[in-house]
Short mmCIF file of C-alpha atoms in Angstrom, two decimals:
data_model
loop_
_atom_site.label_atom_id
_atom_site.label_comp_id
_atom_site.label_asym_id
_atom_site.label_seq_id
_atom_site.Cartn_x
_atom_site.Cartn_y
_atom_site.Cartn_z
CA UNK A 8 0.00 0.00 0.00
CA UNK A 9 1.24 3.47 -0.97
CA UNK A 10 0.53 6.66 0.80
CA UNK A 11 0.05 10.03 -0.96
CA UNK A 12 0.17 13.20 1.06
CA UNK A 13 -1.60 16.26 -0.23
CA UNK A 14 -1.25 19.27 2.01
CA UNK A 15 -2.57 18.49 5.52
CA UNK A 16 -4.56 15.51 4.46
CA UNK A 17 -3.39 12.07 3.69
CA UNK A 18 -5.25 9.32 1.91
CA UNK A 19 -4.50 5.72 1.31
CA UNK A 20 -4.67 4.64 -2.32
CA UNK A 21 -5.25 1.02 -3.19
CA UNK A 22 -5.38 0.27 -6.89
CA UNK A 23 -7.25 -2.95 -6.32
CA UNK A 24 -10.11 -1.11 -4.69
CA UNK A 25 -10.84 0.92 -7.87
CA UNK A 26 -14.36 0.39 -9.15
CA UNK A 27 -14.58 -1.72 -12.23
CA UNK A 28 -15.55 0.09 -15.44
CA UNK A 29 -18.85 -0.82 -16.88
CA UNK A 30 -18.56 -2.67 -20.11
CA UNK A 31 -20.98 -1.83 -22.90
CA UNK A 32 -23.09 -4.73 -23.95
CA UNK A 33 -22.14 -6.22 -27.34
CA UNK A 34 -24.49 -5.45 -30.21
CA UNK A 35 -25.87 -8.45 -31.90
CA UNK A 36 -26.99 -7.76 -35.55
CA UNK A 37 -30.57 -8.47 -36.20
CA UNK A 38 -31.22 -11.22 -38.68
CA UNK A 39 -32.00 -9.93 -42.19
CA UNK A 40 -34.83 -11.61 -43.85
CA UNK A 41 -34.24 -12.38 -47.54
CA UNK A 42 -36.82 -10.87 -49.85
CA UNK A 43 -38.18 -13.10 -52.46
CA UNK A 44 -38.41 -11.66 -55.99
CA UNK A 45 -41.87 -11.61 -57.46
CA UNK A 46 -42.05 -12.34 -61.19
CA UNK A 47 -43.65 -9.59 -63.33
CA UNK A 48 -45.91 -10.65 -66.10
CA UNK A 49 -45.53 -8.71 -69.45
CA UNK A 50 -48.67 -8.27 -71.46
CA UNK A 51 -48.40 -9.41 -75.07
CA UNK A 52 -49.47 -6.88 -77.73
CA UNK A 53 -52.78 -7.53 -79.29
CA UNK A 54 -52.55 -8.78 -82.87
CA UNK A 55 -53.22 -6.19 -85.62
CA UNK A 56 -56.17 -6.95 -87.71
CA UNK A 57 -55.80 -6.37 -91.42
CA UNK A 58 -58.50 -4.22 -92.88
CA UNK A 59 -60.58 -6.00 -95.37
CA UNK A 60 -60.27 -4.74 -98.92
CA UNK A 61 -63.17 -2.73 -100.08
CA UNK A 62 -64.55 -4.26 -103.25
CA UNK A 63 -64.50 -1.99 -106.26
CA UNK A 64 -67.27 -2.12 -108.71
CA UNK A 65 -66.31 -3.77 -111.92
CA UNK A 66 -67.59 -0.82 -113.88
CA UNK A 67 -65.06 1.48 -112.22
CA UNK A 68 -62.10 -0.80 -112.96
CA UNK A 69 -62.70 -0.72 -116.66
CA UNK A 70 -61.30 2.27 -118.63
CA UNK A 71 -63.93 4.33 -120.33
CA UNK A 72 -62.89 5.53 -123.81
CA UNK A 73 -63.18 9.27 -124.41
CA UNK A 74 -64.66 10.18 -127.74
CA UNK A 75 -62.30 12.35 -129.84
CA UNK A 76 -64.01 14.70 -132.23
CA UNK A 77 -62.85 14.44 -135.78
CA UNK A 78 -61.78 17.69 -137.43
CA UNK A 79 -62.01 18.09 -141.13
CA UNK A 80 -59.59 20.46 -142.83
CA UNK A 81 -60.84 22.26 -145.83
CA UNK A 82 -58.07 23.27 -148.25
CA UNK A 83 -57.91 26.95 -149.08
CA UNK A 84 -57.45 27.89 -152.67
CA UNK A 85 -54.16 29.76 -153.05
CA UNK A 86 -53.61 32.08 -155.96
CA UNK A 87 -51.23 30.85 -158.58
CA UNK A 88 -48.04 32.88 -159.13
CA UNK A 89 -48.02 35.27 -161.99
CA UNK A 90 -46.50 33.74 -165.09
CA UNK A 91 -43.10 34.98 -166.20
CA UNK A 92 -42.53 35.66 -169.85
CA UNK A 93 -38.93 34.47 -169.73
CA UNK A 94 -38.72 30.95 -168.15
CA UNK A 95 -35.02 31.42 -167.48
CA UNK A 96 -35.78 34.14 -164.95
CA UNK A 97 -37.53 31.66 -162.66
CA UNK A 98 -34.28 29.87 -161.76
CA UNK A 99 -32.05 32.93 -161.48
CA UNK A 100 -31.38 34.13 -157.90
CA UNK A 101 -31.74 37.78 -157.06
CA UNK A 102 -28.24 39.34 -156.85
CA UNK A 103 -27.48 40.91 -153.47
CA UNK A 104 -24.70 43.50 -153.36
CA UNK A 105 -22.07 42.58 -150.78
CA UNK A 106 -19.36 45.21 -150.74
CA UNK A 107 -16.26 44.26 -148.83
CA UNK A 108 -14.84 46.37 -146.01
CA UNK A 109 -12.40 49.14 -146.72
CA UNK A 110 -9.36 48.50 -144.53
CA UNK A 111 -6.98 51.42 -144.21
CA UNK A 112 -3.99 50.97 -141.90
CA UNK A 113 -2.87 54.10 -140.06
CA UNK A 114 0.95 54.35 -139.94
CA UNK A 115 2.38 54.53 -136.43
CA UNK A 116 -0.93 53.55 -134.77
CA UNK A 117 -3.16 50.50 -134.37
CA UNK A 118 -6.13 52.28 -135.94
CA UNK A 119 -7.78 50.58 -138.90
CA UNK A 120 -10.41 52.51 -140.86
CA UNK A 121 -13.31 50.41 -142.13
CA UNK A 122 -15.95 51.53 -144.61
CA UNK A 123 -19.08 49.34 -144.66
CA UNK A 124 -21.57 51.61 -146.39
CA UNK A 125 -23.95 49.90 -148.82
CA UNK A 126 -25.30 53.12 -150.36
CA UNK A 127 -22.76 54.30 -152.90
CA UNK A 128 -23.01 57.76 -154.41
CA UNK A 129 -21.48 57.91 -157.85
CA UNK A 130 -20.88 61.66 -157.92
CA UNK A 131 -19.51 64.10 -155.39
CA UNK A 132 -21.76 67.01 -154.56
CA UNK A 133 -19.40 69.46 -152.87
CA UNK A 134 -19.50 72.48 -155.16
CA UNK A 135 -21.60 74.63 -152.82
CA UNK A 136 -19.03 75.03 -150.02
CA UNK A 137 -17.11 78.28 -149.71
CA UNK A 138 -15.44 79.05 -146.41
CA UNK A 139 -16.71 77.52 -143.16
CA UNK A 140 -18.88 78.63 -140.26
CA UNK A 141 -17.95 75.86 -137.79
CA UNK A 142 -15.08 73.59 -136.86
CA UNK A 143 -15.46 69.87 -136.10
CA UNK A 144 -13.28 67.50 -134.09
CA UNK A 145 -14.11 63.96 -135.25
CA UNK A 146 -11.55 61.74 -133.48
CA UNK A 147 -10.12 61.34 -129.99
CA UNK A 148 -6.87 60.07 -131.55
CA UNK A 149 -6.29 63.32 -133.45
CA UNK A 150 -7.50 66.00 -131.05
CA UNK A 151 -5.46 68.76 -132.74
CA UNK A 152 -7.10 68.19 -136.13
CA UNK A 153 -10.32 69.92 -137.22
CA UNK A 154 -12.74 69.60 -140.12
CA UNK A 155 -14.63 72.36 -141.90
CA UNK A 156 -18.25 72.36 -143.04
CA UNK A 157 -17.20 70.86 -146.38
CA UNK A 158 -14.92 68.07 -145.13
CA UNK A 159 -17.37 67.22 -142.33
CA UNK A 160 -20.06 66.81 -145.02
CA UNK A 161 -17.80 64.55 -147.11
CA UNK A 162 -16.83 62.41 -144.11
CA UNK A 163 -20.43 61.99 -142.97
CA UNK A 164 -22.34 61.64 -146.24
CA UNK A 165 -19.79 59.43 -148.01
CA UNK A 166 -18.64 57.44 -144.98
CA UNK A 167 -15.12 58.82 -145.38
CA UNK A 168 -13.89 59.40 -141.84
CA UNK A 169 -11.20 56.85 -142.67
CA UNK A 170 -9.83 59.35 -145.23
CA UNK A 171 -9.52 62.05 -142.55
CA UNK A 172 -7.82 59.52 -140.24
CA UNK A 173 -5.32 58.61 -142.96
CA UNK A 174 -4.37 62.26 -143.56
CA UNK A 175 -4.00 63.05 -139.86
CA UNK A 176 -1.94 59.90 -139.23
CA UNK A 177 0.99 61.39 -141.22
CA UNK A 178 1.21 64.44 -138.96
CA UNK A 179 4.28 63.14 -137.12
CA UNK A 180 6.47 63.01 -140.23
CA UNK A 181 4.89 65.84 -142.25
CA UNK A 182 4.26 68.53 -139.61
CA UNK A 183 7.19 70.56 -140.95
CA UNK A 184 5.11 71.14 -144.09
CA UNK A 185 2.62 73.83 -143.10
CA UNK A 186 0.68 73.48 -146.36
CA UNK A 187 -0.15 70.02 -147.70
CA UNK A 188 -2.18 68.95 -150.74
CA UNK A 189 -3.83 65.52 -150.43
CA UNK A 190 -5.35 63.79 -153.45
CA UNK A 191 -7.35 60.56 -153.50
CA UNK A 192 -7.36 58.88 -156.94
CA UNK A 193 -10.04 56.18 -157.18
CA UNK A 194 -9.99 53.22 -159.57
CA UNK A 195 -13.68 52.41 -160.01
CA UNK A 196 -13.04 49.14 -161.84
CA UNK A 197 -10.88 47.68 -159.05
CA UNK A 198 -12.61 49.52 -156.15
CA UNK A 199 -9.19 50.66 -154.98
CA UNK A 200 -7.45 53.99 -154.65
CA UNK A 201 -4.14 55.75 -154.13
CA UNK A 202 -3.71 58.54 -151.57
CA UNK A 203 -0.84 60.96 -152.22
CA UNK A 204 0.37 64.15 -150.55
CA UNK A 205 2.47 66.98 -151.94
CA UNK A 206 3.95 70.09 -150.35
CA UNK A 207 2.10 72.45 -152.71
CA UNK A 208 4.94 72.47 -155.23
CA UNK A 209 4.10 69.14 -156.86
CA UNK A 210 6.70 67.36 -154.68
CA UNK A 211 5.31 64.12 -153.35
CA UNK A 212 5.87 63.73 -149.61
CA UNK A 213 3.56 60.79 -148.80
CA UNK A 214 1.87 57.91 -150.61
CA UNK A 215 -0.46 55.13 -149.50
CA UNK A 216 -2.23 52.33 -151.39
CA UNK A 217 -5.91 51.76 -150.49
CA UNK A 218 -6.79 48.13 -151.25
CA UNK A 219 -10.56 48.65 -151.22
CA UNK A 220 -12.82 51.66 -151.11
CA UNK A 221 -16.32 52.56 -152.21
CA UNK A 222 -15.60 56.28 -152.36
CA UNK A 223 -17.41 57.63 -155.44
CA UNK A 224 -14.80 59.79 -157.15
CA UNK A 225 -11.44 61.55 -156.99
CA UNK A 226 -11.08 64.34 -154.45
CA UNK A 227 -8.42 66.87 -153.47
CA UNK A 228 -8.14 68.26 -149.93
CA UNK A 229 -5.89 70.76 -148.19
CA UNK A 230 -4.32 70.26 -144.78
CA UNK A 231 -2.89 73.46 -143.32
CA UNK A 232 -1.43 74.67 -140.05
CA UNK A 233 -3.95 77.05 -138.45
CA UNK A 234 -1.28 78.71 -136.31
CA UNK A 235 -2.92 77.97 -132.95
CA UNK A 236 -1.62 74.43 -132.59
CA UNK A 237 -4.47 73.07 -134.73
CA UNK A 238 -4.41 71.59 -138.20
CA UNK A 239 -7.42 72.02 -140.50
CA UNK A 240 -8.50 69.67 -143.32
CA UNK A 241 -10.64 71.58 -145.83
CA UNK A 242 -11.96 71.53 -149.36
CA UNK A 243 -10.11 73.45 -152.06
CA UNK A 244 -13.13 75.76 -152.43
CA UNK A 245 -12.95 76.64 -148.72
CA UNK A 246 -9.37 77.87 -148.79
#
C-alpha cells in the first residue's frame, strides 16, 4: 500500500479497490430476412387486324374511252403565181450586193479605218461650199485636227472618216510642211485607190495604197497649219 500526502490531508490509495468500469453490452446484428423476388408478367401486344379490302365495282375498274371529235380540214385555194414571160428568170437568184470592207492601216498607230456603207453615191456634190462657219473635231486620236463644213459633209455623207484619219496619221512626219495637198485617186473598176500628198509644189511627200474603197470619185483636200496648234482639213473651195 502506498501513501500520498496532499497538504494536511493524507489518503491511502489502493489500486485494487478501484471500481470496475462498466462494459458496454455487445451489439448483436438483427437477422436480415431475404426478400423473395416476385415475377412480373408482361402483357403481349394484341394482334393487328388487317382491314378488309373494299370491293370496287367492276364498272369502275374498266377504262372508259373518251370520244375524240374528228376535225375536217378544208383546203384553201391559193392564188397561182403570176407567169413569167422568160422561163429562165424563174431559176435565177436575185443578186445581193455585198461590198467588202475598206481597210486602211494608219501608220504609227493600231487604228484601222473600215468603210461598210452599202449606199454608194457615184458623184460628189461638194460644189456649194465656200469658207466655213464651224469647226469639227471627229476623233479622240487626233485632237489637234479639225474639219470644216465641207470636209465634215464629205466624211459623214460618203462614210469617209477613214480618209480624214489617214491624212491626220501622217502628222508626225509631215508637220514641218505647213501646207499640204492631199489627193485621192479612185480606180472604179478595181474599187481601190491611191492617196498621195504633196507640199504644194508638186513634190510628193507621202503615198499610201488603199486596197478597197467605195468612195465615189477623186477628191483633193488641203491640210494646213492654223497657227494655234491646230491643223485644218478643208476643201479646195474653202481655202
